[in-house]
mmCIF file with all atom_site columns, C-alpha atoms in Angstrom:
data_model
loop_
_atom_site.group_PDB
_atom_site.id
_atom_site.type_symbol
_atom_site.label_atom_id
_atom_site.label_alt_id
_atom_site.label_comp_id
_atom_site.label_asym_id
_atom_site.label_entity_id
_atom_site.label_seq_id
_atom_site.pdbx_PDB_ins_code
_atom_site.Cartn_x
_atom_site.Cartn_y
_atom_site.Cartn_z
_atom_site.occupancy
_atom_site.B_iso_or_equiv
_atom_site.pdbx_formal_charge
_atom_site.auth_seq_id
_atom_site.auth_comp_id
_atom_site.auth_asym_id
_atom_site.auth_atom_id
_atom_site.pdbx_PDB_model_num
ATOM 1   C CA . GLN A 1 1   ? 9.524  13.090 26.957 1.00 82.00 ? 21  GLN A CA 1
ATOM 2   C CA . VAL A 1 2   ? 9.554  16.718 25.831 1.00 87.00 ? 22  VAL A CA 1
ATOM 3   C CA . GLN A 1 3   ? 7.798  18.144 22.793 1.00 93.00 ? 23  GLN A CA 1
ATOM 4   C CA . LEU A 1 4   ? 9.027  21.474 21.461 1.00 96.00 ? 24  LEU A CA 1
ATOM 5   C CA . GLY A 1 5   ? 7.458  24.073 19.193 1.00 97.00 ? 25  GLY A CA 1
ATOM 6   C CA . GLU A 1 6   ? 9.151  27.234 17.937 1.00 98.00 ? 26  GLU A CA 1
ATOM 7   C CA . SER A 1 7   ? 7.493  30.505 16.919 1.00 98.00 ? 27  SER A CA 1
ATOM 8   C CA . GLY A 1 8   ? 8.433  34.093 16.205 1.00 98.00 ? 28  GLY A CA 1
ATOM 9   C CA . GLY A 1 9   ? 10.344 33.757 12.978 1.00 98.00 ? 29  GLY A CA 1
ATOM 10  C CA . GLY A 1 10  ? 9.778  36.032 10.019 1.00 98.00 ? 30  GLY A CA 1
ATOM 11  C CA . LEU A 1 11  ? 11.272 38.547 7.638  1.00 98.00 ? 31  LEU A CA 1
ATOM 12  C CA . VAL A 1 12  ? 13.271 41.434 9.080  1.00 98.00 ? 32  VAL A CA 1
ATOM 13  C CA . GLN A 1 13  ? 15.661 44.019 7.675  1.00 98.00 ? 33  GLN A CA 1
ATOM 14  C CA . ALA A 1 14  ? 19.323 43.986 8.576  1.00 98.00 ? 34  ALA A CA 1
ATOM 15  C CA . GLY A 1 15  ? 19.865 45.733 11.895 1.00 98.00 ? 35  GLY A CA 1
ATOM 16  C CA . GLY A 1 16  ? 16.433 44.737 13.136 1.00 98.00 ? 36  GLY A CA 1
ATOM 17  C CA . SER A 1 17  ? 15.339 42.457 15.962 1.00 98.00 ? 37  SER A CA 1
ATOM 18  C CA . LEU A 1 18  ? 13.260 39.343 16.459 1.00 98.00 ? 38  LEU A CA 1
ATOM 19  C CA . ARG A 1 19  ? 12.328 37.309 19.502 1.00 98.00 ? 39  ARG A CA 1
ATOM 20  C CA . LEU A 1 20  ? 11.943 33.577 19.050 1.00 98.00 ? 40  LEU A CA 1
ATOM 21  C CA . SER A 1 21  ? 9.951  31.486 21.480 1.00 98.00 ? 41  SER A CA 1
ATOM 22  C CA . CYS A 1 22  ? 10.001 27.772 22.126 1.00 97.00 ? 42  CYS A CA 1
ATOM 23  C CA . ALA A 1 23  ? 7.079  26.223 23.973 1.00 96.00 ? 43  ALA A CA 1
ATOM 24  C CA . ALA A 1 24  ? 7.679  22.896 25.647 1.00 94.00 ? 44  ALA A CA 1
ATOM 25  C CA . SER A 1 25  ? 5.337  20.232 26.871 1.00 92.00 ? 45  SER A CA 1
ATOM 26  C CA . GLY A 1 26  ? 6.257  17.696 29.509 1.00 80.00 ? 46  GLY A CA 1
ATOM 27  C CA . ARG A 1 27  ? 6.828  17.897 33.227 1.00 72.00 ? 47  ARG A CA 1
ATOM 28  C CA . THR A 1 28  ? 10.575 17.320 32.852 1.00 81.00 ? 48  THR A CA 1
ATOM 29  C CA . PHE A 1 29  ? 11.265 20.523 30.910 1.00 82.00 ? 49  PHE A CA 1
ATOM 30  C CA . SER A 1 30  ? 13.061 22.208 33.797 1.00 82.00 ? 50  SER A CA 1
ATOM 31  C CA . SER A 1 31  ? 15.473 19.279 34.112 1.00 87.00 ? 51  SER A CA 1
ATOM 32  C CA . TYR A 1 32  ? 17.001 19.923 30.673 1.00 91.00 ? 52  TYR A CA 1
ATOM 33  C CA . PRO A 1 33  ? 19.518 22.472 29.580 1.00 95.00 ? 53  PRO A CA 1
ATOM 34  C CA . MET A 1 34  ? 18.029 24.047 26.468 1.00 96.00 ? 54  MET A CA 1
ATOM 35  C CA . ALA A 1 35  ? 19.673 25.200 23.267 1.00 97.00 ? 55  ALA A CA 1
ATOM 36  C CA . TRP A 1 36  ? 19.043 27.007 20.022 1.00 98.00 ? 56  TRP A CA 1
ATOM 37  C CA . PHE A 1 37  ? 20.550 25.847 16.743 1.00 98.00 ? 57  PHE A CA 1
ATOM 38  C CA . ARG A 1 38  ? 20.186 27.135 13.223 1.00 98.00 ? 58  ARG A CA 1
ATOM 39  C CA . GLN A 1 39  ? 20.560 25.744 9.750  1.00 98.00 ? 59  GLN A CA 1
ATOM 40  C CA . ALA A 1 40  ? 21.053 27.852 6.657  1.00 97.00 ? 60  ALA A CA 1
ATOM 41  C CA . PRO A 1 41  ? 20.337 26.471 3.169  1.00 93.00 ? 61  PRO A CA 1
ATOM 42  C CA . GLY A 1 42  ? 23.088 24.103 2.099  1.00 95.00 ? 62  GLY A CA 1
ATOM 43  C CA . LYS A 1 43  ? 24.852 24.262 5.448  1.00 97.00 ? 63  LYS A CA 1
ATOM 44  C CA . GLU A 1 44  ? 25.072 22.038 8.494  1.00 97.00 ? 64  GLU A CA 1
ATOM 45  C CA . ARG A 1 45  ? 23.056 22.712 11.607 1.00 98.00 ? 65  ARG A CA 1
ATOM 46  C CA . GLU A 1 46  ? 25.086 24.892 13.952 1.00 98.00 ? 66  GLU A CA 1
ATOM 47  C CA . PHE A 1 47  ? 24.961 25.801 17.628 1.00 98.00 ? 67  PHE A CA 1
ATOM 48  C CA . VAL A 1 48  ? 23.690 29.262 18.506 1.00 98.00 ? 68  VAL A CA 1
ATOM 49  C CA . ALA A 1 49  ? 23.146 29.418 22.267 1.00 98.00 ? 69  ALA A CA 1
ATOM 50  C CA . SER A 1 50  ? 22.311 27.318 25.302 1.00 97.00 ? 70  SER A CA 1
ATOM 51  C CA . ILE A 1 51  ? 21.109 27.840 28.850 1.00 97.00 ? 71  ILE A CA 1
ATOM 52  C CA . SER A 1 52  ? 21.310 25.846 32.052 1.00 95.00 ? 72  SER A CA 1
ATOM 53  C CA . TRP A 1 53  ? 18.396 24.322 33.949 1.00 92.00 ? 73  TRP A CA 1
ATOM 54  C CA . SER A 1 54  ? 17.992 27.367 36.178 1.00 91.00 ? 74  SER A CA 1
ATOM 55  C CA . GLY A 1 55  ? 18.980 29.943 33.585 1.00 90.00 ? 75  GLY A CA 1
ATOM 56  C CA . GLY A 1 56  ? 22.043 30.911 35.584 1.00 92.00 ? 76  GLY A CA 1
ATOM 57  C CA . ALA A 1 57  ? 24.537 29.889 32.926 1.00 96.00 ? 77  ALA A CA 1
ATOM 58  C CA . THR A 1 58  ? 24.438 30.716 29.237 1.00 97.00 ? 78  THR A CA 1
ATOM 59  C CA . TYR A 1 59  ? 26.675 29.914 26.283 1.00 97.00 ? 79  TYR A CA 1
ATOM 60  C CA . TYR A 1 60  ? 26.873 31.520 22.866 1.00 97.00 ? 80  TYR A CA 1
ATOM 61  C CA . ALA A 1 61  ? 28.497 30.909 19.525 1.00 97.00 ? 81  ALA A CA 1
ATOM 62  C CA . ASP A 1 62  ? 31.080 33.569 18.734 1.00 98.00 ? 82  ASP A CA 1
ATOM 63  C CA . SER A 1 63  ? 29.059 34.657 15.712 1.00 97.00 ? 83  SER A CA 1
ATOM 64  C CA . VAL A 1 64  ? 26.104 35.793 17.854 1.00 98.00 ? 84  VAL A CA 1
ATOM 65  C CA . LYS A 1 65  ? 27.788 36.816 21.090 1.00 98.00 ? 85  LYS A CA 1
ATOM 66  C CA . GLY A 1 66  ? 26.744 40.316 22.120 1.00 98.00 ? 86  GLY A CA 1
ATOM 67  C CA . ARG A 1 67  ? 23.758 40.320 19.744 1.00 98.00 ? 87  ARG A CA 1
ATOM 68  C CA . PHE A 1 68  ? 21.626 37.365 20.861 1.00 98.00 ? 88  PHE A CA 1
ATOM 69  C CA . THR A 1 69  ? 20.312 36.572 24.339 1.00 98.00 ? 89  THR A CA 1
ATOM 70  C CA . ILE A 1 70  ? 18.889 33.240 25.450 1.00 98.00 ? 90  ILE A CA 1
ATOM 71  C CA . SER A 1 71  ? 16.523 33.013 28.405 1.00 97.00 ? 91  SER A CA 1
ATOM 72  C CA . ARG A 1 72  ? 13.991 30.614 29.859 1.00 96.00 ? 92  ARG A CA 1
ATOM 73  C CA . ASP A 1 73  ? 10.893 30.634 32.034 1.00 95.00 ? 93  ASP A CA 1
ATOM 74  C CA . ASN A 1 74  ? 10.431 27.248 33.672 1.00 92.00 ? 94  ASN A CA 1
ATOM 75  C CA . ALA A 1 75  ? 7.036  28.244 35.075 1.00 92.00 ? 95  ALA A CA 1
ATOM 76  C CA . LYS A 1 76  ? 5.829  28.719 31.498 1.00 93.00 ? 96  LYS A CA 1
ATOM 77  C CA . ASN A 1 77  ? 7.826  25.816 30.036 1.00 94.00 ? 97  ASN A CA 1
ATOM 78  C CA . ALA A 1 78  ? 9.405  28.199 27.551 1.00 96.00 ? 98  ALA A CA 1
ATOM 79  C CA . VAL A 1 79  ? 12.768 29.240 26.238 1.00 97.00 ? 99  VAL A CA 1
ATOM 80  C CA . TYR A 1 80  ? 13.450 32.399 24.237 1.00 98.00 ? 100 TYR A CA 1
ATOM 81  C CA . LEU A 1 81  ? 16.041 33.809 21.879 1.00 98.00 ? 101 LEU A CA 1
ATOM 82  C CA . GLN A 1 82  ? 16.199 37.588 21.605 1.00 98.00 ? 102 GLN A CA 1
ATOM 83  C CA . MET A 1 83  ? 18.041 38.486 18.408 1.00 98.00 ? 103 MET A CA 1
ATOM 84  C CA . ASN A 1 84  ? 19.272 42.035 17.898 1.00 98.00 ? 104 ASN A CA 1
ATOM 85  C CA . SER A 1 85  ? 21.391 43.689 15.216 1.00 98.00 ? 105 SER A CA 1
ATOM 86  C CA . LEU A 1 86  ? 20.447 40.972 12.785 1.00 98.00 ? 106 LEU A CA 1
ATOM 87  C CA . LYS A 1 87  ? 22.600 40.359 9.733  1.00 98.00 ? 107 LYS A CA 1
ATOM 88  C CA . PRO A 1 88  ? 21.793 38.669 6.425  1.00 97.00 ? 108 PRO A CA 1
ATOM 89  C CA . GLU A 1 89  ? 24.088 35.812 7.448  1.00 97.00 ? 109 GLU A CA 1
ATOM 90  C CA . ASP A 1 90  ? 21.716 35.090 10.347 1.00 98.00 ? 110 ASP A CA 1
ATOM 91  C CA . THR A 1 91  ? 19.149 33.865 7.827  1.00 98.00 ? 111 THR A CA 1
ATOM 92  C CA . ALA A 1 92  ? 18.318 30.258 8.695  1.00 98.00 ? 112 ALA A CA 1
ATOM 93  C CA . VAL A 1 93  ? 15.769 27.920 10.166 1.00 98.00 ? 113 VAL A CA 1
ATOM 94  C CA . TYR A 1 94  ? 16.101 28.170 13.940 1.00 98.00 ? 114 TYR A CA 1
ATOM 95  C CA . TYR A 1 95  ? 15.507 25.128 16.120 1.00 98.00 ? 115 TYR A CA 1
ATOM 96  C CA . CYS A 1 96  ? 15.203 24.741 19.855 1.00 97.00 ? 116 CYS A CA 1
ATOM 97  C CA . ALA A 1 97  ? 16.456 21.587 21.465 1.00 97.00 ? 117 ALA A CA 1
ATOM 98  C CA . ALA A 1 98  ? 16.604 19.881 24.839 1.00 95.00 ? 118 ALA A CA 1
ATOM 99  C CA . SER A 1 99  ? 20.195 19.048 25.629 1.00 93.00 ? 119 SER A CA 1
ATOM 100 C CA . ARG A 1 100 ? 21.633 15.941 27.287 1.00 91.00 ? 120 ARG A CA 1
ATOM 101 C CA . ARG A 1 101 ? 24.234 17.961 29.139 1.00 92.00 ? 121 ARG A CA 1
ATOM 102 C CA . LEU A 1 102 ? 25.116 21.501 30.044 1.00 90.00 ? 122 LEU A CA 1
ATOM 103 C CA . GLY A 1 103 ? 27.436 23.203 27.595 1.00 91.00 ? 123 GLY A CA 1
ATOM 104 C CA . ALA A 1 104 ? 26.865 20.774 24.751 1.00 94.00 ? 124 ALA A CA 1
ATOM 105 C CA . THR A 1 105 ? 27.165 22.324 21.291 1.00 95.00 ? 125 THR A CA 1
ATOM 106 C CA . SER A 1 106 ? 26.819 19.335 18.992 1.00 96.00 ? 126 SER A CA 1
ATOM 107 C CA . PRO A 1 107 ? 23.449 18.395 17.475 1.00 96.00 ? 127 PRO A CA 1
ATOM 108 C CA . ASP A 1 108 ? 24.303 14.814 18.444 1.00 96.00 ? 128 ASP A CA 1
ATOM 109 C CA . ASP A 1 109 ? 24.095 15.818 22.111 1.00 95.00 ? 129 ASP A CA 1
ATOM 110 C CA . MET A 1 110 ? 20.460 16.924 21.887 1.00 95.00 ? 130 MET A CA 1
ATOM 111 C CA . ASN A 1 111 ? 17.628 14.698 23.058 1.00 93.00 ? 131 ASN A CA 1
ATOM 112 C CA . TYR A 1 112 ? 14.625 16.478 21.553 1.00 94.00 ? 132 TYR A CA 1
ATOM 113 C CA . TRP A 1 113 ? 14.061 18.930 18.702 1.00 97.00 ? 133 TRP A CA 1
ATOM 114 C CA . GLY A 1 114 ? 11.377 21.279 17.547 1.00 97.00 ? 134 GLY A CA 1
ATOM 115 C CA . LYS A 1 115 ? 10.413 21.595 13.891 1.00 98.00 ? 135 LYS A CA 1
ATOM 116 C CA . GLY A 1 116 ? 12.001 25.006 13.478 1.00 98.00 ? 136 GLY A CA 1
ATOM 117 C CA . THR A 1 117 ? 11.011 28.530 12.557 1.00 98.00 ? 137 THR A CA 1
ATOM 118 C CA . LEU A 1 118 ? 12.390 30.450 9.572  1.00 98.00 ? 138 LEU A CA 1
ATOM 119 C CA . VAL A 1 119 ? 14.236 33.728 10.067 1.00 98.00 ? 139 VAL A CA 1
ATOM 120 C CA . THR A 1 120 ? 15.031 35.747 6.961  1.00 98.00 ? 140 THR A CA 1
ATOM 121 C CA . VAL A 1 121 ? 17.173 38.878 7.214  1.00 98.00 ? 141 VAL A CA 1
ATOM 122 C CA . SER A 1 122 ? 17.161 41.124 4.166  1.00 97.00 ? 142 SER A CA 1
ATOM 123 C CA . SER A 1 123 ? 20.025 43.458 3.318  1.00 94.00 ? 143 SER A CA 1
#
């Protein structure tokens, strides 16, 4: 079993940057592809980015491609989301998740979830 906890959210102006972290417990962390999702008020949870077990493969939603970077450090049991050039439409609660399979983008394909961290981008 994997337990996940996000941190690093906050209030930032449009054009700014934030780095989200997700700390994981459990010896099986490195066996899971990891993903970030987000959920804005009144909207469904949506895929943001994912990364393979080794970190060698990454996937991004079109809306964040070129602005966000996902990475992981298996020695620290952590996954990160560097967010640059933030826009007001990036405002959401961001969740990290342990994925059942590489390349999955549906919330239904995630095994474990964190509780989320709020990112607010002001215009």
